PDB file of C-alpha atoms in Angstrom:
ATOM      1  CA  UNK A 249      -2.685  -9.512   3.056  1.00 95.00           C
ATOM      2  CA  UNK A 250      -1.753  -8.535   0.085  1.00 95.00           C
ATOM      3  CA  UNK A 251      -0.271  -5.196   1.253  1.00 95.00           C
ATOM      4  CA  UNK A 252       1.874  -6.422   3.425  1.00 96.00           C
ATOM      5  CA  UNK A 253       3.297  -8.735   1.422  1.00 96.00           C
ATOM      6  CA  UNK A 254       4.791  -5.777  -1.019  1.00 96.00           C
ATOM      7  CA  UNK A 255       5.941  -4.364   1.763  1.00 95.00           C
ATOM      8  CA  UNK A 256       8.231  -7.529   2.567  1.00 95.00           C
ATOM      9  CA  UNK A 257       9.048  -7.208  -0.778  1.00 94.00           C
ATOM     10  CA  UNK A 258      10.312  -3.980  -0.802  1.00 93.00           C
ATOM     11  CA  UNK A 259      11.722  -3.855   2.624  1.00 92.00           C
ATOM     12  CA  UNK A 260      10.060  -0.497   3.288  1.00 92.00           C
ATOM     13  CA  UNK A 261       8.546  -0.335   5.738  1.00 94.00           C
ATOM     14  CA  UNK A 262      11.611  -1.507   7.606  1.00 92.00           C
ATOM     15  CA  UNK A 263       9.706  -2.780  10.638  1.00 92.00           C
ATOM     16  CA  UNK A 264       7.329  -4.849   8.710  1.00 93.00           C
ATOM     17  CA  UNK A 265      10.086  -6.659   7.626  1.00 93.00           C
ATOM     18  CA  UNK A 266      11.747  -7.462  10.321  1.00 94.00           C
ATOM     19  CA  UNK A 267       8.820  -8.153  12.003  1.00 95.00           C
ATOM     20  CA  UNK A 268       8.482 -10.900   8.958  1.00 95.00           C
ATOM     21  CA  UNK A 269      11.834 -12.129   9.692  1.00 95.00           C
ATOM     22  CA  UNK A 270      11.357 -12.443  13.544  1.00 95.00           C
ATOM     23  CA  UNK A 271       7.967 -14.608  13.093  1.00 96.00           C
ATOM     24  CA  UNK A 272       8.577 -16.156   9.291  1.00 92.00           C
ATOM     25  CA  UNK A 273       8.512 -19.985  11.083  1.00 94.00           C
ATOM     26  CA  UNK A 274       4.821 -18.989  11.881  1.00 96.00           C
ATOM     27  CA  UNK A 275       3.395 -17.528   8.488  1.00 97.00           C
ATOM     28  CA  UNK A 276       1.847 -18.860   5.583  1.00 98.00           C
ATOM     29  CA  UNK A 277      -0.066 -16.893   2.034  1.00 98.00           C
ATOM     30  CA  UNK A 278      -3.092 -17.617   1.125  1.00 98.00           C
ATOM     31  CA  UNK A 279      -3.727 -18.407  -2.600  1.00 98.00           C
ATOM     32  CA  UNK A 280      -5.800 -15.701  -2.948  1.00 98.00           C
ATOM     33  CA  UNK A 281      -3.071 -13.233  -2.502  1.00 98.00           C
ATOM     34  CA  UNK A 282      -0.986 -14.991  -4.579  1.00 98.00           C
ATOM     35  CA  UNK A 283      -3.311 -14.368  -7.417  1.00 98.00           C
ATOM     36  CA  UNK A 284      -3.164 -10.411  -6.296  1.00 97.00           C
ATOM     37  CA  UNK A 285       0.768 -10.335  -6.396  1.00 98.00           C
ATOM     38  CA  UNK A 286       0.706 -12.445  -9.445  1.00 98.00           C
ATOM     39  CA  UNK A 287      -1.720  -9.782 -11.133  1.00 98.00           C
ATOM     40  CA  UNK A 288       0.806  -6.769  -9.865  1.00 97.00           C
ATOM     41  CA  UNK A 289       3.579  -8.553 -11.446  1.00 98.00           C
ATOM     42  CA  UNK A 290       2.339  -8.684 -14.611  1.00 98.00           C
ATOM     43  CA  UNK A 291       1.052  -4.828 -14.630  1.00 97.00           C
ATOM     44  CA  UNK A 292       4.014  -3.767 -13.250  1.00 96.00           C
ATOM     45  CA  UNK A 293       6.711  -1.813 -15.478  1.00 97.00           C
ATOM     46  CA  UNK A 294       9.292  -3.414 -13.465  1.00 96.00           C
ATOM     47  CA  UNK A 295       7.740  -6.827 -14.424  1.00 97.00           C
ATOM     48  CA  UNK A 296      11.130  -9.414 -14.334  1.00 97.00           C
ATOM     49  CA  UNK A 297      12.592  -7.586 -10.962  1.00 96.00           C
ATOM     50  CA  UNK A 298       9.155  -7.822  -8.883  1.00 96.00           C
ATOM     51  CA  UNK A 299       8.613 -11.219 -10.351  1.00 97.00           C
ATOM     52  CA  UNK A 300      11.885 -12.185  -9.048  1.00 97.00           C
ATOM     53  CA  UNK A 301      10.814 -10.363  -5.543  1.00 96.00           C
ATOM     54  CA  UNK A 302       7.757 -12.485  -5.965  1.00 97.00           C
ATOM     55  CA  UNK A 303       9.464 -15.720  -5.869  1.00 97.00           C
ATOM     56  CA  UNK A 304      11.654 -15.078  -2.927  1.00 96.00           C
ATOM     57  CA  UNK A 305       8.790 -14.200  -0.478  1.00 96.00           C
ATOM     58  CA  UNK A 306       7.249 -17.936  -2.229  1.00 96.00           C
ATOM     59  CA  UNK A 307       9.948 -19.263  -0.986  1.00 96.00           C
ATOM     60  CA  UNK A 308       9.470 -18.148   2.734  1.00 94.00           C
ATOM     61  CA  UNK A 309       5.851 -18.602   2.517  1.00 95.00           C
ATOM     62  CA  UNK A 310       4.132 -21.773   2.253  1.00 96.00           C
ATOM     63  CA  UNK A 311       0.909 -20.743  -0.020  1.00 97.00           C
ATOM     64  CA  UNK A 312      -2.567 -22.215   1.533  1.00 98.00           C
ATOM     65  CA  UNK A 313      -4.426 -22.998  -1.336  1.00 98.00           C
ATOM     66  CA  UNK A 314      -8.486 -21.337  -1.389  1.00 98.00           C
ATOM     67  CA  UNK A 315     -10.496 -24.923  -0.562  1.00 97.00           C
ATOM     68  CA  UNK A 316     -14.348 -25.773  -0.350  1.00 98.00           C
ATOM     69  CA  UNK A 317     -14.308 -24.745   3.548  1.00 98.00           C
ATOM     70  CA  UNK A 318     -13.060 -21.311   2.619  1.00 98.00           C
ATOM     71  CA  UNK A 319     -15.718 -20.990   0.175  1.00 98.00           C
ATOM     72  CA  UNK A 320     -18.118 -21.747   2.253  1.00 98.00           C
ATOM     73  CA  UNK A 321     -16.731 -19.452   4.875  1.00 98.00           C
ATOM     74  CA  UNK A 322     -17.156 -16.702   1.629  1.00 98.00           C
ATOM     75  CA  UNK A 323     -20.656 -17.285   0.878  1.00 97.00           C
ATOM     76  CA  UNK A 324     -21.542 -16.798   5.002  1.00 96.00           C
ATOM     77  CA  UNK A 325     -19.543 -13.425   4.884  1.00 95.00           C
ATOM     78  CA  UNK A 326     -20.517 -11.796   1.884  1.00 95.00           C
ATOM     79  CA  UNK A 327     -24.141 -12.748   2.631  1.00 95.00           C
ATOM     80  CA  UNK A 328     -23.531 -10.718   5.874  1.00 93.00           C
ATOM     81  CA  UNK A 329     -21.517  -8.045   5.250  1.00 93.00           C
ATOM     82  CA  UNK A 330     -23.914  -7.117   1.836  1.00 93.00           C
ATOM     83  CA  UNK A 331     -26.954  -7.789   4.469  1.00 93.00           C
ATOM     84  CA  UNK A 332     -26.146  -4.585   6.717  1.00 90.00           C
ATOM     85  CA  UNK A 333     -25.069  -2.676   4.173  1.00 91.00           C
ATOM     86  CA  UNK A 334     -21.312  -2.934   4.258  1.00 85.00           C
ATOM     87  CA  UNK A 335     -19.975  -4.500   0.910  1.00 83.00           C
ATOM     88  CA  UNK A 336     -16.063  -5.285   1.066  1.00 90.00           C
ATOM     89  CA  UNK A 337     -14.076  -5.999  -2.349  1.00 92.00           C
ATOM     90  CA  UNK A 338     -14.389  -9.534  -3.182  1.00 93.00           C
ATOM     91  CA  UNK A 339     -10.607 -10.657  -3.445  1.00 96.00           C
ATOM     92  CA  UNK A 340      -9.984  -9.280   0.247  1.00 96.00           C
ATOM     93  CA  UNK A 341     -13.234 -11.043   1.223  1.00 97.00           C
ATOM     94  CA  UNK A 342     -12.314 -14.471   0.101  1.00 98.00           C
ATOM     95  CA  UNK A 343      -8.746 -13.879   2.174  1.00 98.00           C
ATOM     96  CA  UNK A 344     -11.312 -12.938   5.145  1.00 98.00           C
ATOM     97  CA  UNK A 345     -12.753 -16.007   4.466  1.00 98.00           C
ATOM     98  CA  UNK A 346     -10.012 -18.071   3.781  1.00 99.00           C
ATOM     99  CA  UNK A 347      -8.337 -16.929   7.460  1.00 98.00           C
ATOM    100  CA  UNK A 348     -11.584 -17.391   9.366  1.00 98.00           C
ATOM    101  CA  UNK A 349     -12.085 -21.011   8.039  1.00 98.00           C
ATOM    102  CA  UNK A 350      -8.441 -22.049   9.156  1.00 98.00           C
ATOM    103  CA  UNK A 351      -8.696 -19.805  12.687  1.00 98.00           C
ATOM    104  CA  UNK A 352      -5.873 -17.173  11.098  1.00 98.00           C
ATOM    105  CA  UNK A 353      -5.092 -13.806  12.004  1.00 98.00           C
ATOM    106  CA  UNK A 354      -4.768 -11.226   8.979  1.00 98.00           C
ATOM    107  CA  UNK A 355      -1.731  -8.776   8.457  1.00 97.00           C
ATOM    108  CA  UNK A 356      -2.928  -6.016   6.660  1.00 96.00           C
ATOM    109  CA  UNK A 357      -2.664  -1.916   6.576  1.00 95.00           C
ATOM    110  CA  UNK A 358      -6.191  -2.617   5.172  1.00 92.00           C
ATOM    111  CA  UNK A 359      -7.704  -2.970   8.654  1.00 94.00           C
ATOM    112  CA  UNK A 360     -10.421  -0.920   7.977  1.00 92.00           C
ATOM    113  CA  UNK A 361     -11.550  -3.714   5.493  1.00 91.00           C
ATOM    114  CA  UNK A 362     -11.215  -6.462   7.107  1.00 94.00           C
ATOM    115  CA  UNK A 363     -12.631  -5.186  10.276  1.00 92.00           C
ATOM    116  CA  UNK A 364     -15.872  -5.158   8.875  1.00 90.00           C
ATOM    117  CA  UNK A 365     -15.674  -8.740   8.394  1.00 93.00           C
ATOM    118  CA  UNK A 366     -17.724 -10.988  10.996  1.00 92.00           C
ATOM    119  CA  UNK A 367     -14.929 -13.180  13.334  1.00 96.00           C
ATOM    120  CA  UNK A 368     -11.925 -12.235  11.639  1.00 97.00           C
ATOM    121  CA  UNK A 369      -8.921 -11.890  13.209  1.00 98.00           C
ATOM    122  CA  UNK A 370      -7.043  -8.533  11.874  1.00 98.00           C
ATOM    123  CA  UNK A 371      -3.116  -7.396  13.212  1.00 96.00           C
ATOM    124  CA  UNK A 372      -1.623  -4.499  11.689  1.00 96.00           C
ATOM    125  CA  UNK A 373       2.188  -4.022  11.484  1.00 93.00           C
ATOM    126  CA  UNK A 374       2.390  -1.004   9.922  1.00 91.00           C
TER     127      UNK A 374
END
């Protein structure tokens, strides 16, 4: 998620990052939070040094791009969460989605979130 991501960025927490670097063989971004980072990039005051944090961790991540499985994984989930009364914010539901559809775990602080998500995986390293 999203979250963790800046954290890798920043190398704060420590632990998330090395827990990155031990497992970085097995990760991959989706596009989704791409768009996020992207979006904190350009609000940021610090714009050209967390732009150039923002390519490094592109270059360790392969980015999955948001497909027509994913968005039909989106339209299931938001149908259900918003059925029971449990609305989640839309960008972290399409990276709900976008896991579920390809079997992926999550790594977020944002459990809470995603936990309310129906069959999606959730690890917190934080």
């Amino acid at each position: 998620d999203t979250n963790i991501c800046i954290y890798v960025m920043r190398n704060q927490p420590l632990s998330a990052r090395e827990r990155f670097d031990g497992l970085r063989d097995r990760l991959c971004v989706s596009s989704i939070t791409i768009g996020e980072l992207c979006f904190g990039v350009e609000k940021s005051a610090r714009r050209q040094e967390n732009r150039a944090r923002l390519v490094s961790l592109r270059q360790l991540l392969p980015a999955l791009p948001f497909g027509a499985e994913a968005a039909e994984h989106y339209g299931q989930m938001r149908a259900a969460v918003e059925a029971i009364g449990r609305p989640v914010g839309l960008h972290d539901l399409q990276i709900g989605a976008h896991a579920r559809s390809l079997g992926l775990t999550i790594v977020t602080n944002n459990t809470r979130e995603f936990e309310r998500m129906p069959g999606v995986k959730v690890e917190n390293w934080v």
